[in-house]
Coordinates of C-alpha atoms in Angstrom, one line a residue:
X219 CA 3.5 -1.9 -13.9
X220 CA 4.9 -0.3 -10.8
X221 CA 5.4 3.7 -11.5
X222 CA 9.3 3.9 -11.8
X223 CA 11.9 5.4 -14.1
X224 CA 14.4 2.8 -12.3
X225 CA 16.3 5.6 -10.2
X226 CA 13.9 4.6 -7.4
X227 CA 12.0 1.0 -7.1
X228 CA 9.2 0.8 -5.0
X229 CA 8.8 -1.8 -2.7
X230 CA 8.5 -5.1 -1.4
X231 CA 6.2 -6.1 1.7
X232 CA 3.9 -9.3 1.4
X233 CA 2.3 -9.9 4.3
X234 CA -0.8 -7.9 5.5
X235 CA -4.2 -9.1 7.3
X236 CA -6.6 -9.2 4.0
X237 CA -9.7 -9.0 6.1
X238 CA -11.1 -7.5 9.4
X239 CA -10.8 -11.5 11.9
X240 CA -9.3 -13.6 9.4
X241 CA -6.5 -15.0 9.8
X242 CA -3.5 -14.6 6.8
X243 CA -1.0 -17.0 5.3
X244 CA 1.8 -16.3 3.5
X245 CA 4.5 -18.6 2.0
X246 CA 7.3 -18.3 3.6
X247 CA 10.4 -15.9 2.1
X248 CA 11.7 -17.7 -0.5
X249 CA 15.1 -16.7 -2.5
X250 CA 14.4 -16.6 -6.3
X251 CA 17.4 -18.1 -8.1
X252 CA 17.6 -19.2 -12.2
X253 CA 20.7 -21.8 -11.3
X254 CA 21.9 -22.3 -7.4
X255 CA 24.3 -19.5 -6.0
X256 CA 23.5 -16.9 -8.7
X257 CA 22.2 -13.3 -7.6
X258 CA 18.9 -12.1 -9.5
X259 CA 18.9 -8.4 -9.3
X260 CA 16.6 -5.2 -10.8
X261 CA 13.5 -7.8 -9.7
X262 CA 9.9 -6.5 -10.8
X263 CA 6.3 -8.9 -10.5
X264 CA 3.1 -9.6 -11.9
X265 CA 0.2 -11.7 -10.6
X266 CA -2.3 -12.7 -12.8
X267 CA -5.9 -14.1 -12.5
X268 CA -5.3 -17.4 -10.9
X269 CA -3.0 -16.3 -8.0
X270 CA 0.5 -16.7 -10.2
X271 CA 3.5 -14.5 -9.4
X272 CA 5.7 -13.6 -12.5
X273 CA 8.7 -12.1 -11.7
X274 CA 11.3 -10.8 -14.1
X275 CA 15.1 -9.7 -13.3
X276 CA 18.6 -9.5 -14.0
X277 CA 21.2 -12.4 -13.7
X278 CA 25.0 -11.2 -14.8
X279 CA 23.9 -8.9 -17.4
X280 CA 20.9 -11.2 -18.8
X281 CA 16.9 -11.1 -18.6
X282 CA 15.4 -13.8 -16.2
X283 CA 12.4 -15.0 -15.7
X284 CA 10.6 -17.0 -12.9
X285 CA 7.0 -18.2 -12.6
X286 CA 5.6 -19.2 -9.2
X287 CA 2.7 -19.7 -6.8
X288 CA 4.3 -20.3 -3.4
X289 CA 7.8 -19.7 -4.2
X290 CA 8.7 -23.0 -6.2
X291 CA 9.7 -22.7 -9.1
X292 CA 7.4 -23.2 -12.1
X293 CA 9.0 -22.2 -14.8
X294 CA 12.4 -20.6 -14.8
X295 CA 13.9 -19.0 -17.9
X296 CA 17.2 -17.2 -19.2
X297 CA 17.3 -14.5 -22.0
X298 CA 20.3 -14.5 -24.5
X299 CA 21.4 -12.6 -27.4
X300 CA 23.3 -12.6 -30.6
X301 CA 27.0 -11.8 -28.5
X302 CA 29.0 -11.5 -25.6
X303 CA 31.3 -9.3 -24.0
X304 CA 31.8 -5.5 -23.0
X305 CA 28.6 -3.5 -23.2
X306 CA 26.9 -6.8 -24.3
X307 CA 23.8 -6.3 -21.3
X308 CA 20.2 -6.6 -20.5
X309 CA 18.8 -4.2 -18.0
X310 CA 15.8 -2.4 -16.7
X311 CA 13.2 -4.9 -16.6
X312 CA 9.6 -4.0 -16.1
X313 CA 6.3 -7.1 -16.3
X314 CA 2.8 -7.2 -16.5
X315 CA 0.0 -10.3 -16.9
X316 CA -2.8 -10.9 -18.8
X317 CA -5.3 -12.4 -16.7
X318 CA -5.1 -15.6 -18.5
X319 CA -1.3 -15.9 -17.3
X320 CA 0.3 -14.8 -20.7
X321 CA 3.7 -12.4 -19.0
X322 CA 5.2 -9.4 -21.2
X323 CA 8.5 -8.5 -20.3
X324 CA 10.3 -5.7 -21.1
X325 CA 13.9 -4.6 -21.2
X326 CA 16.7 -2.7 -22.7
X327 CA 19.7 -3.8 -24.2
X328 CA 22.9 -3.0 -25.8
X329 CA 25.2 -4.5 -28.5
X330 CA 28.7 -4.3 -27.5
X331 CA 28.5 -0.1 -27.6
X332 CA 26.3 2.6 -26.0
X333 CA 23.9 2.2 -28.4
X334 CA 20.4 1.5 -26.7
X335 CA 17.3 -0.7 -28.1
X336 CA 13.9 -1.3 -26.4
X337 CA 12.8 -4.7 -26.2
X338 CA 10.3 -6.6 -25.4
X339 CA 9.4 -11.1 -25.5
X340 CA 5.6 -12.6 -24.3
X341 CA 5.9 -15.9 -22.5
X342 CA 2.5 -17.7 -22.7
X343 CA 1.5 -20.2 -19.8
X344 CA 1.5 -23.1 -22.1
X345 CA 5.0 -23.9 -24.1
X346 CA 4.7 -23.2 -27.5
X347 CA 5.4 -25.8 -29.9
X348 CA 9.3 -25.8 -30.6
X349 CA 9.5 -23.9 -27.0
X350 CA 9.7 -20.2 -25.7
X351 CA 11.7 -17.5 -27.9
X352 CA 14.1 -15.8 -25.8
X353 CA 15.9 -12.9 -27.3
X354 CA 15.1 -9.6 -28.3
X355 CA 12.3 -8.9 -30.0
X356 CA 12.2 -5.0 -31.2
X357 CA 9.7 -2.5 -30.0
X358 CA 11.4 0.3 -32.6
X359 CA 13.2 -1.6 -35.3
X360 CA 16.7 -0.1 -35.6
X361 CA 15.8 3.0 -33.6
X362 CA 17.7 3.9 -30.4
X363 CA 16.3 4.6 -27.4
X364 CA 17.3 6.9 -24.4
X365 CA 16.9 4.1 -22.1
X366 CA 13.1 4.6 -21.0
X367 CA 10.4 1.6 -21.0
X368 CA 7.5 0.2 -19.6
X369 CA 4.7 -2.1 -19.8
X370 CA 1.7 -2.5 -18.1
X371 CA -1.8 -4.6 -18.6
X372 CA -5.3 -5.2 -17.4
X373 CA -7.4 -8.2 -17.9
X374 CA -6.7 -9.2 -21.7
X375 CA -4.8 -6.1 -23.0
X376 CA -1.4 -4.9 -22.7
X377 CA 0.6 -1.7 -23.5
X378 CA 4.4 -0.9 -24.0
X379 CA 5.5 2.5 -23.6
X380 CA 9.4 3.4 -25.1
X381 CA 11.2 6.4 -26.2
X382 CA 13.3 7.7 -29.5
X383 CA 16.8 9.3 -28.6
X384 CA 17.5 12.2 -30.3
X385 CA 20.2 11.9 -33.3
X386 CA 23.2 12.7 -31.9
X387 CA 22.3 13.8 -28.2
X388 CA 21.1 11.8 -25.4
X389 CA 17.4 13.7 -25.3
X390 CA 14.5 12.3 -26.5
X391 CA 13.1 12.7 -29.8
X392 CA 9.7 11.2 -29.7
X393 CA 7.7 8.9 -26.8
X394 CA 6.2 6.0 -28.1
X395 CA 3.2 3.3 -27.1
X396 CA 2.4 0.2 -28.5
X397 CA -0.6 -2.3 -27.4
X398 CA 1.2 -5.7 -27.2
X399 CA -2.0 -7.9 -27.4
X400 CA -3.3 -6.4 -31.0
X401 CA -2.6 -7.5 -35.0
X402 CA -0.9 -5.5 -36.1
X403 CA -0.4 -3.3 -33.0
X404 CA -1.6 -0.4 -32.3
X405 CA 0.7 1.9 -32.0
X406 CA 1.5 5.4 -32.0
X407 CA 3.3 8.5 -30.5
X408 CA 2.2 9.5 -26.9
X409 CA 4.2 13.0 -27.5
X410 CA 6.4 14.1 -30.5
X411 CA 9.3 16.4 -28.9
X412 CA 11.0 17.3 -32.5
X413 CA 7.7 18.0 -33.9
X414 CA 7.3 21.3 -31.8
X415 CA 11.3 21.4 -32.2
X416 CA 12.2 20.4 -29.1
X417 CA 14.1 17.7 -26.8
X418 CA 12.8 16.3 -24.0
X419 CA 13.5 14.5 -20.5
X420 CA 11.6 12.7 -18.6
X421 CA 11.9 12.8 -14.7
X422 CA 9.0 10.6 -13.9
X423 CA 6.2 8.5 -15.5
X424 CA 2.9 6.6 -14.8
X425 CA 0.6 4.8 -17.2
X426 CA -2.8 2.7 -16.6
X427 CA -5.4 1.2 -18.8
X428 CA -9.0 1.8 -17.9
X429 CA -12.3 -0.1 -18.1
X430 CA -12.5 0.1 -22.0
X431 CA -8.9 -0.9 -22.4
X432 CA -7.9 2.5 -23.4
X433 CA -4.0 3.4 -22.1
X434 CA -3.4 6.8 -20.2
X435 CA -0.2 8.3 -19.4
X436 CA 1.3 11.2 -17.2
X437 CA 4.6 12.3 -17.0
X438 CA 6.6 14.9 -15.5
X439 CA 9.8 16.2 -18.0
X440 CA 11.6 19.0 -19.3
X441 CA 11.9 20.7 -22.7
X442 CA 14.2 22.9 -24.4
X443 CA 14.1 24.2 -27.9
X444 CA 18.3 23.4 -28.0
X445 CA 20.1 20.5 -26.5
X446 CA 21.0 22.3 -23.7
X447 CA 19.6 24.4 -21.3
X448 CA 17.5 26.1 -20.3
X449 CA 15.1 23.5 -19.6
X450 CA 11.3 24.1 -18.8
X451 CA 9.1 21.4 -16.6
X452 CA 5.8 20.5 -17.8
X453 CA 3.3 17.8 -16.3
X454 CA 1.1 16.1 -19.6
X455 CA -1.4 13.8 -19.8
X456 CA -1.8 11.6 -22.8
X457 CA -4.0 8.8 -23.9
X458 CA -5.4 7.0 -27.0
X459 CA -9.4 7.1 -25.8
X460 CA -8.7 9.1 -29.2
X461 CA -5.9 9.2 -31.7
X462 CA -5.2 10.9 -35.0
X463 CA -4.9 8.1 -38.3
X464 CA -1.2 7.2 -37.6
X465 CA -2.2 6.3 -34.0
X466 CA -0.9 9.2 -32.7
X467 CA -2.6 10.1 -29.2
X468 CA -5.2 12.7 -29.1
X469 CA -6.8 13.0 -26.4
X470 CA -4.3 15.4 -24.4
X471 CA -4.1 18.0 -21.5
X472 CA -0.8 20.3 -20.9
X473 CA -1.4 20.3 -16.9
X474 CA 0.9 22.8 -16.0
X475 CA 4.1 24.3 -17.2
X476 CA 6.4 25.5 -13.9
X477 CA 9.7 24.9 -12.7
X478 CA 8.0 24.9 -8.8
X479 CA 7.0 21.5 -10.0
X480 CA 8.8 18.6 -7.5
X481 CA 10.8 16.5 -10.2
X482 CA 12.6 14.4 -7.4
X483 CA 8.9 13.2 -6.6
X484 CA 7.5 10.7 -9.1
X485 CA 3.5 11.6 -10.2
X486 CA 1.0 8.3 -10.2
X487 CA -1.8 8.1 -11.7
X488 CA -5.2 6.1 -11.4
X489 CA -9.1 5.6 -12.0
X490 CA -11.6 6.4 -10.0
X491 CA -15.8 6.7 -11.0
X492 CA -17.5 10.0 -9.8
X493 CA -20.8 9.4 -8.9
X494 CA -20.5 5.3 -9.2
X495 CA -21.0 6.7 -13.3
X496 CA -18.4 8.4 -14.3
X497 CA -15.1 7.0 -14.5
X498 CA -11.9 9.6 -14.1
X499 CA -8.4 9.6 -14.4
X500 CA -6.7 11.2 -11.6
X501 CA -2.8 12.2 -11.7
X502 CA -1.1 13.3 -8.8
X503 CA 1.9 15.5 -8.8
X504 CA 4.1 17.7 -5.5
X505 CA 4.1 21.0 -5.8
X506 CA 7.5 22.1 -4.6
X507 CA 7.5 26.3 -4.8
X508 CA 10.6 28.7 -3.8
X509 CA 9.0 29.2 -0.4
X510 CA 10.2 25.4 0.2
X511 CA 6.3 24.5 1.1
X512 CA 5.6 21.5 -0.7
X513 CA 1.6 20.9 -1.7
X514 CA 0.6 17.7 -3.1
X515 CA -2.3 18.5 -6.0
X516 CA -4.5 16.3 -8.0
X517 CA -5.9 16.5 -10.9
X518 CA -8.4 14.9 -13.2
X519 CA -11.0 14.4 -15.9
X520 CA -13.5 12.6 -17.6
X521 CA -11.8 9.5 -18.8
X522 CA -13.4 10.0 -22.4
X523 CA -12.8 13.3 -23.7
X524 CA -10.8 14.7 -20.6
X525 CA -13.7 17.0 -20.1
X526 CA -14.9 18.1 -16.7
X527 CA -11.2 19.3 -15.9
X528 CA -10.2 19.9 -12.3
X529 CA -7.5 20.2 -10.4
X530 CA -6.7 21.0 -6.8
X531 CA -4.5 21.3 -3.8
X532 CA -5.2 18.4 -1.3
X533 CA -6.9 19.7 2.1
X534 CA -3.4 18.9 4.8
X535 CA -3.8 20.1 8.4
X536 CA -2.5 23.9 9.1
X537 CA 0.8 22.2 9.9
X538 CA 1.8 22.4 6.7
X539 CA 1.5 25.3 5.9
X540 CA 4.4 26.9 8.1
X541 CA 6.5 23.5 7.3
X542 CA 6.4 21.0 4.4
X543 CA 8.4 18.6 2.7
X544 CA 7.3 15.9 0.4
X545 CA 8.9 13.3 -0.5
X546 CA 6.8 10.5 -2.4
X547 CA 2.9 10.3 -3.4
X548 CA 1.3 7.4 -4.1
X549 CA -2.9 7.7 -5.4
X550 CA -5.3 4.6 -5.7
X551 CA -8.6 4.5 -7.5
X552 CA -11.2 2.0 -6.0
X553 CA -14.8 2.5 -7.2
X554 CA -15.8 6.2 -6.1
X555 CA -12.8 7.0 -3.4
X556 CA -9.5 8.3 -4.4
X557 CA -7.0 7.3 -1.7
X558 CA -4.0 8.9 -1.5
X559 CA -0.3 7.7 0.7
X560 CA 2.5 10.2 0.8
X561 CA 5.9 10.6 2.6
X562 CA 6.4 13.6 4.5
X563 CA 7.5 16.0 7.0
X564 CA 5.5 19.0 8.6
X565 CA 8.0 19.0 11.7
X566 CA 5.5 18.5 14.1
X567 CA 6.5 14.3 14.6
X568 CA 8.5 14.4 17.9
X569 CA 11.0 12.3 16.6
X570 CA 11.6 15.4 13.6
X571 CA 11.4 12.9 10.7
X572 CA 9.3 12.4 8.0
X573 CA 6.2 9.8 8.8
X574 CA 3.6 7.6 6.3
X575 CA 0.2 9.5 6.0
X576 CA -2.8 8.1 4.4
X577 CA -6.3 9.5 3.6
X578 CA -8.7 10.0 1.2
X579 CA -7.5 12.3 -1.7
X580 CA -10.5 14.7 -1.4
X581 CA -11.5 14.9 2.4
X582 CA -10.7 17.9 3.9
X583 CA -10.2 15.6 7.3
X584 CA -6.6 15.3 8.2
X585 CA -4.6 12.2 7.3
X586 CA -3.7 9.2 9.4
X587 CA -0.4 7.8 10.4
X588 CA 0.5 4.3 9.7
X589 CA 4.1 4.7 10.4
X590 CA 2.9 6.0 14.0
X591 CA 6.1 8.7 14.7
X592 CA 8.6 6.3 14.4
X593 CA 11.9 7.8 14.4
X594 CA 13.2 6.2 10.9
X595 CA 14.1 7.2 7.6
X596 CA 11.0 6.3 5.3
X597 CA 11.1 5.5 1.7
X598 CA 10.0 3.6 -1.0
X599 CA 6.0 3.8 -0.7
X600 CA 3.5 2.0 -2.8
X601 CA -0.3 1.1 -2.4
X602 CA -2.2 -1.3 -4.6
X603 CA -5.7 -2.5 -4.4
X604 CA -6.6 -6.1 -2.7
X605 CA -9.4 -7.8 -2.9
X606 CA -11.2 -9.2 0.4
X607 CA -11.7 -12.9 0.5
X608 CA -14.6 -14.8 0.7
X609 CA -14.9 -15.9 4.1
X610 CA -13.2 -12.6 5.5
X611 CA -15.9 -9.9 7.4
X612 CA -14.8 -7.0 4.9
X613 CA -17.1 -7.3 1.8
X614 CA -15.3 -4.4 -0.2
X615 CA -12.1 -4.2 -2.1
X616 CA -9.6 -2.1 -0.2
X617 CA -5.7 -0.4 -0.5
X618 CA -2.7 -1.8 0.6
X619 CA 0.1 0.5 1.7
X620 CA 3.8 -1.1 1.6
X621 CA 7.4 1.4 2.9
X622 CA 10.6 0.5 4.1
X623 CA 12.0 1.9 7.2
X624 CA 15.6 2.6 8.1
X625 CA 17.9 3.5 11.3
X626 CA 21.2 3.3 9.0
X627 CA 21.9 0.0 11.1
X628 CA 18.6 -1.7 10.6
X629 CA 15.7 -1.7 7.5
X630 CA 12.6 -2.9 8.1
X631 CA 9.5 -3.3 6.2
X632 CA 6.0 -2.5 6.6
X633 CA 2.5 -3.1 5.2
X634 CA -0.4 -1.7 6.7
X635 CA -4.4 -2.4 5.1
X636 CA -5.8 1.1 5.3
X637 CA -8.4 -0.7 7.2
X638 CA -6.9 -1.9 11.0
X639 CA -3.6 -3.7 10.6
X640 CA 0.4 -2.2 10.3
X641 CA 2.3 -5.9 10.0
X642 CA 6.5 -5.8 10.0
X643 CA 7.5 -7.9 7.7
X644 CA 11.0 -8.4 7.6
X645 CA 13.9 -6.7 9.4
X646 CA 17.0 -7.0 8.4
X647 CA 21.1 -6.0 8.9
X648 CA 22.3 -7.1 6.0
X649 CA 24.9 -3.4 5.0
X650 CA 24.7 -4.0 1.8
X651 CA 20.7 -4.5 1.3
X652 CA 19.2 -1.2 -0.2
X653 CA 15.6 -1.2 -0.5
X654 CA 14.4 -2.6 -3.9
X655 CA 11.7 -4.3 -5.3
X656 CA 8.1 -4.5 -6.2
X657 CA 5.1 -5.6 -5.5
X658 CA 1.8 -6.7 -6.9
X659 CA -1.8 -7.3 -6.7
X660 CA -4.7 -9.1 -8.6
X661 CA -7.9 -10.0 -7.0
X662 CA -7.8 -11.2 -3.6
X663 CA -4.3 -12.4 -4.8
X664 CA -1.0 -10.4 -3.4
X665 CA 2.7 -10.9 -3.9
X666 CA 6.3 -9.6 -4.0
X667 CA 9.6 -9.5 -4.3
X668 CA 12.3 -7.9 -2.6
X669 CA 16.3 -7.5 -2.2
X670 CA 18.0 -8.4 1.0
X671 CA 22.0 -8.8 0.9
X672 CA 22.5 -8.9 -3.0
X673 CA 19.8 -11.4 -3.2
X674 CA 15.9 -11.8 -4.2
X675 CA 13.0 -13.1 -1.8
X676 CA 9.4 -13.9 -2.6
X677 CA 6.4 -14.7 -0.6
X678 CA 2.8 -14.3 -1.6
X679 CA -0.1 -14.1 0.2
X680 CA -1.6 -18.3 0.3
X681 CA -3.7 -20.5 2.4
X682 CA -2.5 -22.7 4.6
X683 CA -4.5 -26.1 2.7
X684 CA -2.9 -24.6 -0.8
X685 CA 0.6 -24.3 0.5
X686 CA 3.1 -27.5 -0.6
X687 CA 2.9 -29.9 2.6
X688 CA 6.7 -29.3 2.3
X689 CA 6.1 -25.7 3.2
X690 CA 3.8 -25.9 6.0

């Protein structure tokens, strides 16, 4: 699951040099379509085990679905439901894979009125008998929801987090998870708002299951006591490592309560060992205080227990101390090093715009630049972990870093290895193309999708002898 709350999507670069001399193939940009001339939108992926892309979207007002090595199709499939009409829609899609190639999708939907419902449907790799089901199934019965949902998964488990709307507002009443790949499921409240009698928001979310399939989840929101305001910001971390009978979660951890804390800046969260023994969960969050310096902290604990607390300001050059401005953080576990990639600005780029740094979360050496001063808008960063392949010089698993960059006439997009290589990957014109999309990662396996002109593109990473001989 890609951290969003679907005001921002991350985004979309494919290509990047997987290893240190050898060379990269990737299928060539392919548009995803359900039926020729349609326009999938809201596009999110998954890559399982065996080098599949699963990609889930929107076509006019309906959930799709589109399963793929190289870019042809391999299964294509088109959600319906029980009417049509005005306010009868399917939107917000998120995805995640099982290992064994088994895709969750999630959505919401509405019934002909503003009335919201979480939903969810699994579509195995072999067709069941009688053939796949594709409408709603419920992830809250008859309860509404606010409009929040995700999903995620790691090897053979998977977890859907939703929310309860609060009766008669538009706040939420209660946060809920539900592990997708257990009978019956287990299921539970990540956080209860009316139970402390209050209402809540959420500005930003991010959720991961670690080595013992356990889910954890941060999230940035506000609270009030009333419906309205005044509201207060709060970063918590939940997870079900423990969890009361109901299956409530209780391990937890109130991080901080401030209103200097950056809403407008999503947190991430990952997993990282200390020691090569223990393994941590790390949640990063911007600090943005009156002053108007923004500080990017981190903070973490013991995965079981969420003992061993600490939390920190990341070492940046003295730079950014006179000027700061932050506007995305990305983190990324892998084995004992933390990395972190943020957006920002400390003024000192000659161009005077904010650049791509990268570094390790908790060296106090200053970052790098992969975005090298250009003199672009940047935006949209994510990093996921690749693994090297087997004839490639590079024997350990490493981050990729992915941004778009924009000149209001031009948007390009960028990968770069956090090893050696920074690789354009497309540039485009197209007005009307906004960056959106989402990218993925399993293995030594890496795909995406992206938007470009109102339309969908895939390419994944491939070798040359696996690509169709139509393709090469």
């Amino acid at each position: 699951m890609k951290n969003h709350i679907f005001l921002s999507l991350g985004i979309f670069v494919l290509s990047v040099l997987l290893g240190a001399c050898v060379p990269t193939t990737f299928s060539p940009p392919t548009e995803i379509h359900i039926n020729p001339g349609d326009h999938v939108e809201q596009a999110a992926i998954a890559v399982d085990a065996g080098g599949r892309s699963h990609i889930a979207g929107v076509v006019n007002d309906r959930i799709v679905y589109y399963r793929t090595h190289f870019g042809q199709p391999e299964l294509k499939l088109t959600f319906t439901m029980g009417g049509s009409g005005t306010d009868w829609v399917q939107y917000h899609p998120d995805i995640a894979v099982l290992d064994n190639g088994m895709a969750y999708i999630v959505w919401i939907e509405q019934h002909g009125g503003p009335e919201k419902f979480a939903c969810y449907r699994n579509v195995p790799l072999v067709p069941p008998i009688g053939g796949y089901t594709t409408y709603c199934a419920t992830l809250d019965g008859t309860n509404q929801s606010t409009g929040n949902i995700w999903v995620t998964a790691r090897g053979g488990t998977a977890y859907a987090v939703y929310d309860r709307i609060y009766v008669g507002g538009e706040r939420i009443a209660e946060l809920w998870y539900k592990e997708l790949t257990k009978l019956p499921p287990n299921s539970g409240t990540v956080y209860w708002y009316t139970d402390y009698f209050e209402t809540g928001y959420i500005y930003s979310l991010d959720m991961a299951i670690d080595s013992s399939g356990y889910l954890h989840i941060a999230f940035l929101d506000n609270v009030t006591v009333t419906l309205g305001p005044p509201y207060s910001k709060r970063l918590l971390y939940r997870s079900n490592v423990t969890a009361h009978a109901n299956g409530s979660m209780s391990q937890t951890w109130a991080i901080v309560s401030d209103d200097s804390l950056g809403d407008d800046v999503e947190v991430s969260l990952s997993f990282y060992t200390n020691n090569g023994i223990d393994e941590r969960v790390a949640i990063a969050c911007v600090w943005s205080p009156p002053s108007g310096l923004d500080s990017i902290y981190i903070n973490s604990c013991n995965v079981t227990g969420c003992d061993n607390k600490n939390s920190g300001a990341v070492d940046l050059p003295t730079s950014w101390e006179s000027f700061s401005i932050i506007d995305e953080v990305e983190i990324l576990g892998i084995d004992t090093n933390l990395y972190l990639s943020f957006i920002g600005d400390d003024n000192t780029s000659p161009t005077g715009v904010e650049q791509v740094y990268y570094k390790n979360a908790f060296s106090s050496n200053d970052p790098g630049q992969p975005s090298e001063g250009s003199a672009t808008f940047k935006m949209d960063l994510e990093m996921t972990r690749v693994d090297p392949r087997p004839e490639s010089s590079v024997s350990a698993p490493f981050p990729v870093m992915a941004w778009a960059e924009s000149n209001i006439v031009t948007t390009k997009f960028y990968a770069y290895d956090g090893l050696f290589f920074k690789t354009l990957v497309y540039n485009t014109t197209c007005g009307t193309s906004v960056p959106a999309g989402d990218i993925s990662s399993n293995g030594i396996y890496f795909s995406g999708v992206w938007d470009a002109c109102l339309n969908t593109w895939f390419a994944s990473q491939a070798w040359l002898n696996s690509l169709p001989l139509i393709l090469k």
